[in-house]
XYZ file of C-alpha atoms in Angstrom:
120
model
C 0.000 0.000 0.000
C 1.446 3.381 -0.929
C 0.981 6.491 1.135
C 0.869 9.945 -0.367
C 3.707 12.091 0.907
C 3.483 15.773 0.039
C 6.498 17.324 -1.565
C 7.754 19.622 1.169
C 9.299 22.091 -1.248
C 5.925 22.645 -2.894
C 4.170 22.908 0.461
C 6.709 25.476 1.714
C 6.403 27.456 -1.497
C 2.620 27.536 -1.178
C 2.857 28.651 2.456
C 5.240 31.458 1.540
C 2.996 32.569 -1.340
C -0.136 32.568 0.826
C 1.668 34.421 3.626
C 2.974 37.049 1.202
C -0.466 37.576 -0.337
C -2.033 37.915 3.117
C 0.622 40.414 4.234
C 0.298 42.513 1.083
C -3.491 42.620 1.358
C -3.247 43.812 4.976
C -0.590 46.370 4.110
C -2.671 47.794 1.273
C -5.732 48.106 3.521
C -3.930 49.958 6.284
C -1.752 52.119 4.050
C -4.621 53.634 2.109
C -3.466 55.912 -0.658
C -2.134 59.417 -1.107
C -3.361 62.010 -3.554
C -0.331 64.284 -3.924
C -1.808 66.375 -6.750
C -4.380 67.823 -4.334
C -1.992 67.673 -1.344
C -4.483 65.446 0.453
C -3.225 62.565 2.544
C -5.822 59.795 2.664
C -5.570 56.731 4.894
C -8.222 54.027 4.906
C -8.155 51.232 7.488
C -10.451 48.324 8.261
C -12.020 48.377 11.725
C -13.704 45.053 12.393
C -16.615 44.770 9.965
C -16.413 48.509 9.258
C -13.799 50.984 8.078
C -12.358 54.350 8.930
C -10.773 57.063 6.821
C -8.541 59.939 7.881
C -7.919 62.713 5.362
C -5.533 65.547 6.084
C -4.442 68.659 4.253
C -2.197 71.110 6.077
C -3.894 71.975 9.378
C -7.248 70.450 8.356
C -8.299 66.902 9.107
C -11.415 64.947 8.155
C -12.366 61.681 9.841
C -15.093 59.146 9.211
C -15.693 55.881 11.047
C -18.271 53.326 9.949
C -18.691 50.984 12.940
C -20.700 47.882 12.079
C -22.085 45.595 14.775
C -24.515 42.678 14.390
C -27.346 44.964 15.575
C -26.628 48.334 13.934
C -24.220 50.677 12.184
C -22.878 53.914 13.647
C -21.280 56.511 11.379
C -19.110 59.165 12.997
C -17.903 62.202 11.011
C -15.501 64.816 12.307
C -13.704 67.745 10.743
C -10.935 69.689 12.464
C -9.190 72.905 11.547
C -6.074 73.235 13.709
C -7.342 71.883 17.048
C -10.916 73.171 16.652
C -13.706 70.773 15.666
C -15.771 72.285 12.857
C -17.979 69.199 12.401
C -18.659 66.483 14.984
C -21.710 64.410 14.143
C -22.899 60.831 14.260
C -25.786 58.822 12.915
C -27.072 55.391 13.838
C -28.704 52.962 11.430
C -30.889 50.209 12.879
C -29.240 47.458 10.832
C -25.701 46.345 10.061
C -24.344 47.665 6.761
C -23.035 45.200 4.215
C -19.383 45.413 3.138
C -20.208 47.045 -0.210
C -22.345 49.666 1.571
C -19.453 50.484 3.914
C -17.099 50.835 0.925
C -19.594 53.095 -0.866
C -20.023 55.314 2.214
C -16.241 55.703 2.594
C -15.795 56.412 -1.131
C -18.589 59.011 -1.130
C -17.070 60.726 1.902
C -13.572 60.829 0.352
C -14.972 62.214 -2.923
C -16.967 64.850 -1.024
C -13.902 65.997 0.895
C -11.849 66.100 -2.315
C -14.499 68.264 -3.980
C -14.686 70.694 -1.044
C -10.883 70.880 -0.776
C -10.554 71.728 -4.493
C -13.019 74.620 -4.186
C -10.907 76.373 -1.557
């Protein structure tokens, strides 16, 4: 009777490839991206089932957190100029948002900030 013995070189190679892909996906989520043409620094990070984004330009900073729990979703938006809060608001939705809804909310917020920053 023959037993199957995995080829350890192949197994190690697969483990390295999977580990590298996992690391790169985490790094890309936490790094976010930078829009140097508009001098905006944008960082998007996953927070549990939700996400947060921090956008900064000079002394201004915009922040949005989409916190998803099994029961609801809380969205927190803040805007600071120097150390003064210009906007500090939150809203609660009575259901958890789906992943694509969270992504859309973050994208809409980033695009809105970009538009307002260009006008100034």
